[in-house]
mmCIF file of C-alpha atoms in Angstrom:
data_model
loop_
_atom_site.group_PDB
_atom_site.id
_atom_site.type_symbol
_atom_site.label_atom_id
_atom_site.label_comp_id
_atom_site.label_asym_id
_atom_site.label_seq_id
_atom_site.Cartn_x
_atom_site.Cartn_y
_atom_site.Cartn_z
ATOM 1 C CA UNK W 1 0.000 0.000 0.000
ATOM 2 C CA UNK W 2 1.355 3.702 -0.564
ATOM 3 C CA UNK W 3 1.513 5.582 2.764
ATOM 4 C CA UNK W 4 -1.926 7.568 3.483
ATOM 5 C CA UNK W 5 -2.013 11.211 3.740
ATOM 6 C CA UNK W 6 0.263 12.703 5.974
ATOM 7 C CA UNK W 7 -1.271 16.303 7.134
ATOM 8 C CA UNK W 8 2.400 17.267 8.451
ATOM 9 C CA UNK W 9 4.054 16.761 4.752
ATOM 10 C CA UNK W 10 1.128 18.770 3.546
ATOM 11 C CA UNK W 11 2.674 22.022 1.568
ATOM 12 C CA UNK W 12 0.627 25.041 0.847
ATOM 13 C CA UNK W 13 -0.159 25.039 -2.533
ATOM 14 C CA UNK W 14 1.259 28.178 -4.413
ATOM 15 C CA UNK W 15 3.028 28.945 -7.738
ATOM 16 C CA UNK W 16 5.521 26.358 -7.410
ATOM 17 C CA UNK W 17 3.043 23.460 -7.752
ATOM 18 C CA UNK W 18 0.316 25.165 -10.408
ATOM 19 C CA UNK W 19 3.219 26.196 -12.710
ATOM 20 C CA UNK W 20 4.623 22.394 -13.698
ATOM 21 C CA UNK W 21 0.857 21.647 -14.298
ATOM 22 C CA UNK W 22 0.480 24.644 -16.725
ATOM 23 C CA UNK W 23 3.285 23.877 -18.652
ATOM 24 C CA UNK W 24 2.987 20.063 -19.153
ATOM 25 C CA UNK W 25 -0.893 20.710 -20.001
ATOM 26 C CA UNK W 26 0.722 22.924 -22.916
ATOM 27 C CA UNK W 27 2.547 19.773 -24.543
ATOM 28 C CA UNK W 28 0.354 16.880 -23.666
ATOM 29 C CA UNK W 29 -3.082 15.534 -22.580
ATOM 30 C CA UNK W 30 -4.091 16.257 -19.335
ATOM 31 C CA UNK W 31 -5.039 12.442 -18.915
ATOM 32 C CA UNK W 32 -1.623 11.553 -18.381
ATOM 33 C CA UNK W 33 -1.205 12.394 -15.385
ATOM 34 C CA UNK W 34 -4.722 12.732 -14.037
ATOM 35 C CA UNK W 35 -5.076 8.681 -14.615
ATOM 36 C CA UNK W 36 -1.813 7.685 -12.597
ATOM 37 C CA UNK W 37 -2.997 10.301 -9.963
ATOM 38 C CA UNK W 38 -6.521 8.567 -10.070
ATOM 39 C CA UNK W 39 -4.819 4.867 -9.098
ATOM 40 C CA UNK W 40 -2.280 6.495 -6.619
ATOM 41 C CA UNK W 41 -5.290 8.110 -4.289
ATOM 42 C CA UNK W 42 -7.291 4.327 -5.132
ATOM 43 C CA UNK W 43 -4.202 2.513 -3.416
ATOM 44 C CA UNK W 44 -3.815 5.231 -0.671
ATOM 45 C CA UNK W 45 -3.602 3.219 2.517
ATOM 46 C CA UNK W 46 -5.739 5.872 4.630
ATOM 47 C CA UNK W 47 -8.977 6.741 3.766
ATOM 48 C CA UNK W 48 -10.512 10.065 4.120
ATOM 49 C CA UNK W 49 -12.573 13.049 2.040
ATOM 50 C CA UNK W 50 -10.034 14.853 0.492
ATOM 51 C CA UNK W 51 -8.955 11.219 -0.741
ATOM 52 C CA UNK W 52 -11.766 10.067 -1.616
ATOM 53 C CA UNK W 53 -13.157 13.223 -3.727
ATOM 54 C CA UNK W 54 -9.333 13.205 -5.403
ATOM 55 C CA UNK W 55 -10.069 9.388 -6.876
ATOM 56 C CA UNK W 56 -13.272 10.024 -7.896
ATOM 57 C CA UNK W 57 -12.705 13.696 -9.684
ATOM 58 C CA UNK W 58 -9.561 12.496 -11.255
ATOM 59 C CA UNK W 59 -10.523 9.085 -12.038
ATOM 60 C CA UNK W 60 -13.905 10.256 -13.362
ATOM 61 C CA UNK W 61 -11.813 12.404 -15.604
ATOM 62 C CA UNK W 62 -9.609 9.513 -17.088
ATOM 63 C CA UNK W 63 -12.294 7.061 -17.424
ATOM 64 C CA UNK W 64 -14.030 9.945 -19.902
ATOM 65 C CA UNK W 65 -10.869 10.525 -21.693
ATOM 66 C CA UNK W 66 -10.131 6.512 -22.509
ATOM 67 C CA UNK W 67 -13.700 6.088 -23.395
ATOM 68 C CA UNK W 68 -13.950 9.128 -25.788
ATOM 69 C CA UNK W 69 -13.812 9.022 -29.636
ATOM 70 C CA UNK W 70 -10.360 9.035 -30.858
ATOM 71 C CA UNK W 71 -8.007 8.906 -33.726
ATOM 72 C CA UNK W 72 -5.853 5.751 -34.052
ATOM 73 C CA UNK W 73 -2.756 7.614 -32.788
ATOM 74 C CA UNK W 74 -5.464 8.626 -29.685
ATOM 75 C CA UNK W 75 -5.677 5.151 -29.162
ATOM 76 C CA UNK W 76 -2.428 4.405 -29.317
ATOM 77 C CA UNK W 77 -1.345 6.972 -26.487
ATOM 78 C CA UNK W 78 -4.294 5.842 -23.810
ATOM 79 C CA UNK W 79 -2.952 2.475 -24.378
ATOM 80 C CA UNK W 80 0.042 2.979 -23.353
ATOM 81 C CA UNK W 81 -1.000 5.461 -20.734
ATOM 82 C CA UNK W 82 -2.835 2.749 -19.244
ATOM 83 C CA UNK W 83 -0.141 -0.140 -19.246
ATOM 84 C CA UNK W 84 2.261 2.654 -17.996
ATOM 85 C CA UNK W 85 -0.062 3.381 -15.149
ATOM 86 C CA UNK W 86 -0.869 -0.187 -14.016
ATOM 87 C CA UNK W 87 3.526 -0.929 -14.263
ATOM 88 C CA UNK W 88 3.484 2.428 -11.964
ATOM 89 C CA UNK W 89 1.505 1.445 -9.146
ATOM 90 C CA UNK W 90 2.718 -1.950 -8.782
ATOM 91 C CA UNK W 91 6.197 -0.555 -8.493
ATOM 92 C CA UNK W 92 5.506 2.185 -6.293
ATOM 93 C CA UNK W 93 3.130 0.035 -4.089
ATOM 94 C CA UNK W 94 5.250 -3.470 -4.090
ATOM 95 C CA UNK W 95 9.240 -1.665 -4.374
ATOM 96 C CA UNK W 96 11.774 1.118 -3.088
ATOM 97 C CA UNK W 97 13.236 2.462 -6.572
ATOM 98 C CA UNK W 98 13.022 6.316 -6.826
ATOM 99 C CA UNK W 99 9.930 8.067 -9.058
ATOM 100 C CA UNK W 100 13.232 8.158 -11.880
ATOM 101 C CA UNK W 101 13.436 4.851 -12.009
ATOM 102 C CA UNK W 102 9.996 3.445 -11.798
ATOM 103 C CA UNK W 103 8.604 6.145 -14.595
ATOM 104 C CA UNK W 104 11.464 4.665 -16.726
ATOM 105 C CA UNK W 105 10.521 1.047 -16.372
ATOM 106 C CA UNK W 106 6.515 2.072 -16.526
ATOM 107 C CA UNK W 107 7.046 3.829 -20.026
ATOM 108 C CA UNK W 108 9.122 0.498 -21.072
ATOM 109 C CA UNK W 109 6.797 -2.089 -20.024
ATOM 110 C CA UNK W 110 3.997 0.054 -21.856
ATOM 111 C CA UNK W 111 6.125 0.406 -25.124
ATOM 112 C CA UNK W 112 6.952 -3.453 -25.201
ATOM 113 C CA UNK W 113 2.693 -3.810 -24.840
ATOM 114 C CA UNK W 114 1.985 -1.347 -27.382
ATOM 115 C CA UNK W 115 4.450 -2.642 -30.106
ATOM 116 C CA UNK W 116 2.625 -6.255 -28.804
ATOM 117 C CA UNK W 117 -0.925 -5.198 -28.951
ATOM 118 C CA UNK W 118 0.043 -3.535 -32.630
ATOM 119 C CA UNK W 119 1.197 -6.484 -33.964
ATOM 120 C CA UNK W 120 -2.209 -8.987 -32.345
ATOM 121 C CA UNK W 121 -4.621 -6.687 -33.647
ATOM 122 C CA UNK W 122 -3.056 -6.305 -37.302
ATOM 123 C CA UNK W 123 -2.298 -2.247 -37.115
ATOM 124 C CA UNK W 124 0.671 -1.577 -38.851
ATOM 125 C CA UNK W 125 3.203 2.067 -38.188
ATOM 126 C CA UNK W 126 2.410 3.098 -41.646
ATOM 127 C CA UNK W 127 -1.522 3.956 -40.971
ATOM 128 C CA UNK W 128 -0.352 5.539 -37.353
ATOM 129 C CA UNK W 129 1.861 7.471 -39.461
ATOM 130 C CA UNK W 130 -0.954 8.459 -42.066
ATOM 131 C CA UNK W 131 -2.867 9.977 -39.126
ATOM 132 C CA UNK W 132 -0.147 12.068 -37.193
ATOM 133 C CA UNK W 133 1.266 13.565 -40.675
ATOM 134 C CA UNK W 134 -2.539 14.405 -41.179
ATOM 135 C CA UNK W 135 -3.229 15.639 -37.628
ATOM 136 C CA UNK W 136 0.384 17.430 -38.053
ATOM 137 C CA UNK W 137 -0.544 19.086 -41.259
ATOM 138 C CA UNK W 138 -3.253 21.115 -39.659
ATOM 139 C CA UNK W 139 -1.057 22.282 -37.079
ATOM 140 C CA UNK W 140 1.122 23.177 -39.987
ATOM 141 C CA UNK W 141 -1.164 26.051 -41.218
ATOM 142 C CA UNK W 142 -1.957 27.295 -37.691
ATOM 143 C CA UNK W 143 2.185 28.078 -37.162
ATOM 144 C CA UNK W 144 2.349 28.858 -41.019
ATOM 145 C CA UNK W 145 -0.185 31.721 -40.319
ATOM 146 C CA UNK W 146 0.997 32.648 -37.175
ATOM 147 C CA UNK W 147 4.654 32.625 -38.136
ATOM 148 C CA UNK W 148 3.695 34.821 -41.235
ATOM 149 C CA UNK W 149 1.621 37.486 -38.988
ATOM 150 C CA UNK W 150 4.705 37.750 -36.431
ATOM 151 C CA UNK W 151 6.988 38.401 -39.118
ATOM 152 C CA UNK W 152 4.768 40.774 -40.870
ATOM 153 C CA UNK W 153 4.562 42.570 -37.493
ATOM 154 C CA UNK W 154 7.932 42.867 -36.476
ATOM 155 C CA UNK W 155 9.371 43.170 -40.208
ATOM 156 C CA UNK W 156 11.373 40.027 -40.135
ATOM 157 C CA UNK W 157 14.051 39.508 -43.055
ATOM 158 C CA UNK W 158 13.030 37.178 -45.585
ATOM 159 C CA UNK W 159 16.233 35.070 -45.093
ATOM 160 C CA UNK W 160 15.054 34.504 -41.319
ATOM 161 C CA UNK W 161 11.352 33.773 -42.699
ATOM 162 C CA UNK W 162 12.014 31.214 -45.248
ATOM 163 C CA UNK W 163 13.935 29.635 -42.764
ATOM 164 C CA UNK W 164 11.355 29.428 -40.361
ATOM 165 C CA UNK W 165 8.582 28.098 -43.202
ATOM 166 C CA UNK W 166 11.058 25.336 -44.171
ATOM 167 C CA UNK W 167 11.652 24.113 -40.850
ATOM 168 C CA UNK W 168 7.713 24.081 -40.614
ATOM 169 C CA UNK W 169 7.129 22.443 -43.356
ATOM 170 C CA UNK W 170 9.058 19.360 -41.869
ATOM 171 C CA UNK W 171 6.595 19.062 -38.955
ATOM 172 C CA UNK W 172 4.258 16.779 -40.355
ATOM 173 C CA UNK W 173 7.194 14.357 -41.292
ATOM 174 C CA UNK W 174 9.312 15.218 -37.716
ATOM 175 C CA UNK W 175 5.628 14.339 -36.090
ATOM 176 C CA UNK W 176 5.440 11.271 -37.506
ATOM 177 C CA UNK W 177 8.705 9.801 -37.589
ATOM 178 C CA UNK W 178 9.779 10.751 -33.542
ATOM 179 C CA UNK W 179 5.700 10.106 -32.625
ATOM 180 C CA UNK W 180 6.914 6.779 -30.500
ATOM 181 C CA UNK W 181 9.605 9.147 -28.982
ATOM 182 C CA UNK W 182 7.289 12.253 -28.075
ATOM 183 C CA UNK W 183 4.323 10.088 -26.497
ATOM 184 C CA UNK W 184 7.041 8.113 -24.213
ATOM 185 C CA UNK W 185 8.081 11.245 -22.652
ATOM 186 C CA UNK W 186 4.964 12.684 -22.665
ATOM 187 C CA UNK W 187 3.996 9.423 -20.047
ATOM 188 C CA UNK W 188 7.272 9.926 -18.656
ATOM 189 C CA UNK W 189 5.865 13.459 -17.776
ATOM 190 C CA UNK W 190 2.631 12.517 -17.060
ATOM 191 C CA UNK W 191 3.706 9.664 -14.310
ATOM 192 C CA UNK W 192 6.600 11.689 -12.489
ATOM 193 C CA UNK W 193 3.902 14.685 -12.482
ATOM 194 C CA UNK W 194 1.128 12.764 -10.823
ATOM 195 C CA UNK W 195 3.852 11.184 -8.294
ATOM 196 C CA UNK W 196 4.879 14.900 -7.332
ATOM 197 C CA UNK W 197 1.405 15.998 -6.845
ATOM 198 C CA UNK W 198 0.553 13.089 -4.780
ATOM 199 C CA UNK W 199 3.567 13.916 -2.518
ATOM 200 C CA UNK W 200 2.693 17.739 -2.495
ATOM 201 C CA UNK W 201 -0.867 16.830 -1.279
ATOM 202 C CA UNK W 202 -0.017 14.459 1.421
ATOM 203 C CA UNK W 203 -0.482 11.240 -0.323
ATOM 204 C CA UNK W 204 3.718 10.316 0.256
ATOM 205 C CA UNK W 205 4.386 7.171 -2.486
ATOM 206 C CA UNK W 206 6.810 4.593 -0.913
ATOM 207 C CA UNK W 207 9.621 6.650 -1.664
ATOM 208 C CA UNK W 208 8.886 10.270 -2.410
ATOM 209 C CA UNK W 209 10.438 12.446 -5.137
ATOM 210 C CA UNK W 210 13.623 13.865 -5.081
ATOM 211 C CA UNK W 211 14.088 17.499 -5.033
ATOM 212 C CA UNK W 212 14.565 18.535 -8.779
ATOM 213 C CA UNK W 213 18.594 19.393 -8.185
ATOM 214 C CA UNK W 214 18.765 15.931 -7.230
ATOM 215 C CA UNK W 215 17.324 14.629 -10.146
ATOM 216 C CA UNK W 216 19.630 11.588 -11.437
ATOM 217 C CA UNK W 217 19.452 7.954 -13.144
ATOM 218 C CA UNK W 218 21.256 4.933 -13.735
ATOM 219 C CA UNK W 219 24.193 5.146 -15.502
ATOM 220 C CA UNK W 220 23.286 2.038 -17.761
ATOM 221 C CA UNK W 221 20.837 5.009 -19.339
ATOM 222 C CA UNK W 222 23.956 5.904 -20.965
ATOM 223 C CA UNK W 223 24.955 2.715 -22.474
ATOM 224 C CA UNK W 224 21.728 2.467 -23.735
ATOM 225 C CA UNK W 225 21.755 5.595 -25.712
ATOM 226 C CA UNK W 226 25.547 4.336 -26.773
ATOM 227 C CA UNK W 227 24.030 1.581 -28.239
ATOM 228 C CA UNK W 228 21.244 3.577 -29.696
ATOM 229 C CA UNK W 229 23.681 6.093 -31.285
ATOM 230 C CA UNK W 230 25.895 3.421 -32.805
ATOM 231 C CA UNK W 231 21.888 1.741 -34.405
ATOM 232 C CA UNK W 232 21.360 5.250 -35.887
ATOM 233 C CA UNK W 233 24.581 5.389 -37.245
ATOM 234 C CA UNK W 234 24.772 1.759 -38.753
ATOM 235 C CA UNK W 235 20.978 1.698 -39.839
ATOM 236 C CA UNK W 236 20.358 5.018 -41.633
ATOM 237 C CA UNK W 237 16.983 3.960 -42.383
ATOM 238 C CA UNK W 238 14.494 1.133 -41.555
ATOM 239 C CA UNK W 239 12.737 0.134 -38.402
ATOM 240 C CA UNK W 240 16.297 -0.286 -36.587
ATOM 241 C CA UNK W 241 17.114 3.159 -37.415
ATOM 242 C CA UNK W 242 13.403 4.485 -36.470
ATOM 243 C CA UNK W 243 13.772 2.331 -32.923
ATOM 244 C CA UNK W 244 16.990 3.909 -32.170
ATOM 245 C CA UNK W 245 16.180 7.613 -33.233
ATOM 246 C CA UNK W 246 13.240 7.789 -31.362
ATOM 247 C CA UNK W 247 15.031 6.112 -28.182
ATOM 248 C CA UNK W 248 17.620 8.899 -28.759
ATOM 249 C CA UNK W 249 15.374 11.602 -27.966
ATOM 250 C CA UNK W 250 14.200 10.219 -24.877
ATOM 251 C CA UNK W 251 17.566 10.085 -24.162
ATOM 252 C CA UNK W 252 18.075 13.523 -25.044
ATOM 253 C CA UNK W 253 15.387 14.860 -22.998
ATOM 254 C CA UNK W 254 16.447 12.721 -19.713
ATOM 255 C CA UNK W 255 19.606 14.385 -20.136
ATOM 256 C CA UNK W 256 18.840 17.824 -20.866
ATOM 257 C CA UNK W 257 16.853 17.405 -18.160
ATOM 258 C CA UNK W 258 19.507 16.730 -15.926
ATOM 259 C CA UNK W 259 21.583 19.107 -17.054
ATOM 260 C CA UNK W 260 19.124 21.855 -15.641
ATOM 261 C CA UNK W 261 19.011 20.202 -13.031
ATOM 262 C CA UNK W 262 23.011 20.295 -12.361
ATOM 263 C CA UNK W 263 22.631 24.442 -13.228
ATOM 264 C CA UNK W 264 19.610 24.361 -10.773
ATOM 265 C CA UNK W 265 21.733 23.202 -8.079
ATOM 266 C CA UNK W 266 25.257 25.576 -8.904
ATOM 267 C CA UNK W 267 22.490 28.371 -9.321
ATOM 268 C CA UNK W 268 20.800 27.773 -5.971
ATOM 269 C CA UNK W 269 24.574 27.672 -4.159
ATOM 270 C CA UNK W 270 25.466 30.900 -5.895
ATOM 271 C CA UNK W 271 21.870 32.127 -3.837
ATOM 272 C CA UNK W 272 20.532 32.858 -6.794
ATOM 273 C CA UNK W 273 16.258 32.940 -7.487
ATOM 274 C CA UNK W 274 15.478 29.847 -9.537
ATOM 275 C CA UNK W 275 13.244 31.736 -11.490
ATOM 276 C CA UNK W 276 15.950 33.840 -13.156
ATOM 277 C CA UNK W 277 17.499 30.741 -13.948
ATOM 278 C CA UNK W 278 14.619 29.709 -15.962
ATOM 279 C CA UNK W 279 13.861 32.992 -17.343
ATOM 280 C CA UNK W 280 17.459 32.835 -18.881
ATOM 281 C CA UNK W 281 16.991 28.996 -20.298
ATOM 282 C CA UNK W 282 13.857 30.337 -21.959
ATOM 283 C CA UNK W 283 15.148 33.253 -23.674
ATOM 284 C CA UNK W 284 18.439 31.551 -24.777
ATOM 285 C CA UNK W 285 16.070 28.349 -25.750
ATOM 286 C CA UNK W 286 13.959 31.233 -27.892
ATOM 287 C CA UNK W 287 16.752 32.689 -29.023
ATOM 288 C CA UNK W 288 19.593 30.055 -29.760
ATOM 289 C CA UNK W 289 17.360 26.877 -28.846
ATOM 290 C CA UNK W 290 20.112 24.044 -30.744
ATOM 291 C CA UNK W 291 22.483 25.657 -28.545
ATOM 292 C CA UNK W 292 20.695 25.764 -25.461
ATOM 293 C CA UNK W 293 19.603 21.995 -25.739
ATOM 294 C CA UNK W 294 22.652 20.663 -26.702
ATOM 295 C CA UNK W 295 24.670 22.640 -23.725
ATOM 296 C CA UNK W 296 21.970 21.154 -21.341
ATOM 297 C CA UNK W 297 22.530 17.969 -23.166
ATOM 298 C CA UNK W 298 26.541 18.187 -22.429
ATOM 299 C CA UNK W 299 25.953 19.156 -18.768
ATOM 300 C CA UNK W 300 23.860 15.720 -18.017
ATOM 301 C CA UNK W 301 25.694 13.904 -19.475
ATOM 302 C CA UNK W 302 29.228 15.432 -17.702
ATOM 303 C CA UNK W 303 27.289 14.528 -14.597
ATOM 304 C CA UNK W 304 27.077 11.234 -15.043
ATOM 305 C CA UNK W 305 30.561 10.273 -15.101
ATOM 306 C CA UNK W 306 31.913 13.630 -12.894
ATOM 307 C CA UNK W 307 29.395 13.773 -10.617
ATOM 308 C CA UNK W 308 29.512 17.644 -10.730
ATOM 309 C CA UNK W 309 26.932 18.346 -7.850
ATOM 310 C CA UNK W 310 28.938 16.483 -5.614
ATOM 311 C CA UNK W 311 32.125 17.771 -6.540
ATOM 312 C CA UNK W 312 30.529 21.367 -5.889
ATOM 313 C CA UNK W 313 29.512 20.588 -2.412
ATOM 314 C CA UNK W 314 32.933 19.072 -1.233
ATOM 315 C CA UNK W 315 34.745 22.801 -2.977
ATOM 316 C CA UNK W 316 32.408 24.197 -0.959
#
């Protein structure tokens, strides 16, 4: 059982815990993390109100958004969502691995049952891949217009603009192809959310979440996207090659990741506000976002074999 409500762990509920709702609501569903937040309050090992109303608000929630009407890709994603869900309670109810690790092994189980449940029921890649470009290409001419108004606006060159409408004009195909990719860390999000809310609101999981400047994995993550580098790099094309790129960007975005959360901590020594911090990752990400991501990249993945928070405390 998960440890009940404890009233003393009990935050008040400001900025800091609204904000990472707002922002993962902007990139993904808000059924992936109101489902694992459902089963967490279900398996809560006290019982009272606030409980109570929690599993039935966010559970009626899910149960409405698996049942609705939905595209084959929408399918897809709440199937997954669900497997991921059921892997995340049993390993936060029955076993002491941090939120890291259990998300990790959630979104893994669910992407061995998807790729399983694909291949029962007949459904091949190629008519996901029919839908997303389609679903993409819409999106397409909302950004098209909106990228042409903003230039229009603030007189853009027409270097800068052409740019911008070829790198649009690659979304439908980027969708598609990194789809497996984008929906895993979407989960990923989803799960570690829900596992920080519960904690925030009193309902501790068996182990609780780490502060985010202690975020960290296993460093077999890193062999893994060896391996993964060396598939994209043998296989330029195929289903190896689509496999390993798409296991690449998860990759990528554990270890960017990590890499804020490495400046997070060196920031919050220097007694610096953490929300400078991330005003300055935004602006550079706006501004020079390949540089930004691949310096966050760098800085994860320097942690992993230097260790750099620790080596920061002992100088200090």
């Amino acid at each position: 059982m998960i440890t009940g409500p404890n009233r003393a762990r009990t935050a008040p509920l400001g900025l800091a815990f609204f904000l990472p709702i707002a922002g993962f609501l902007i990139i993904a569903p808000a059924g992936l993390f109101l489902l694992p937040l459902a089963a967490l309050s279900v398996f809560a090992a006290t019982r009272r109100r606030e409980t109570v109303f929690l599993a039935l608000l966010t559970g009626g929630f899910a149960a409405w958004w698996l049942t609705s009407v939905g595209s084959p890709p929408a399918q897809v994603v709440r199937a997954g969502a669900v497997v991921a869900t059921i892997a995340f309670v049993i390993f936060t109810v029955f076993t002491d691995t941090s939120v890291t690790h259990r998300c990790l092994a959630a979104v893994g189980m669910a992407a061995f049952a998807v790729v399983g449940l694909m291949f029962a029921t007949g459904r091949e890649f190629t008519e996901l891949r029919w839908w997303i470009e389609y679903r993409a290409g819409d999106l397409r001419t909302v950004v098209l217009s909106g990228a042409f108004m903003a230039t229009r606006m603030t007189g853009a060159n027409e270097n800068m603009t052409a740019g911008l409408e070829r790198w649009i004009d690659r979304l439908p195909d980027l969708a598609a192809t990194f789809f497996p990719g984008l929906i895993a860390v979407q989960i990923l999000g989803g799960l570690a959310l829900a596992a920080y809310i519960a904690h925030r609101i009193g309902l501790q999981v068996r182990v609780p979440p780490a502060p985010f400047t202690e975020f960290r994995f296993t460093d077999h993550v890193g062999w893994l996207a060896v391996l993964a580098v060396g598939a994209v790099l043998w296989a330029p094309q195929g289903v190896i090659w689509l496999v390993a790129a798409n296991a690449l960007l998860v990759f990528a975005v554990l270890y960017g990741w990590r890499g804020a959360a490495v400046l997070r901590s060196r920031w919050k020594q220097a007694g610096l506000k953490s929300w400078l911090l991330g005003s300055v990752i935004v602006v550079s990400g706006l501004l020079l976002w390949r540089v930004t991501l691949a310096g966050l990249i760098v800085v994860g993945a320097a942690d992993t074999g230097l260790d750099l928070r620790h080596r920061w405390v002992k100088q200090a």
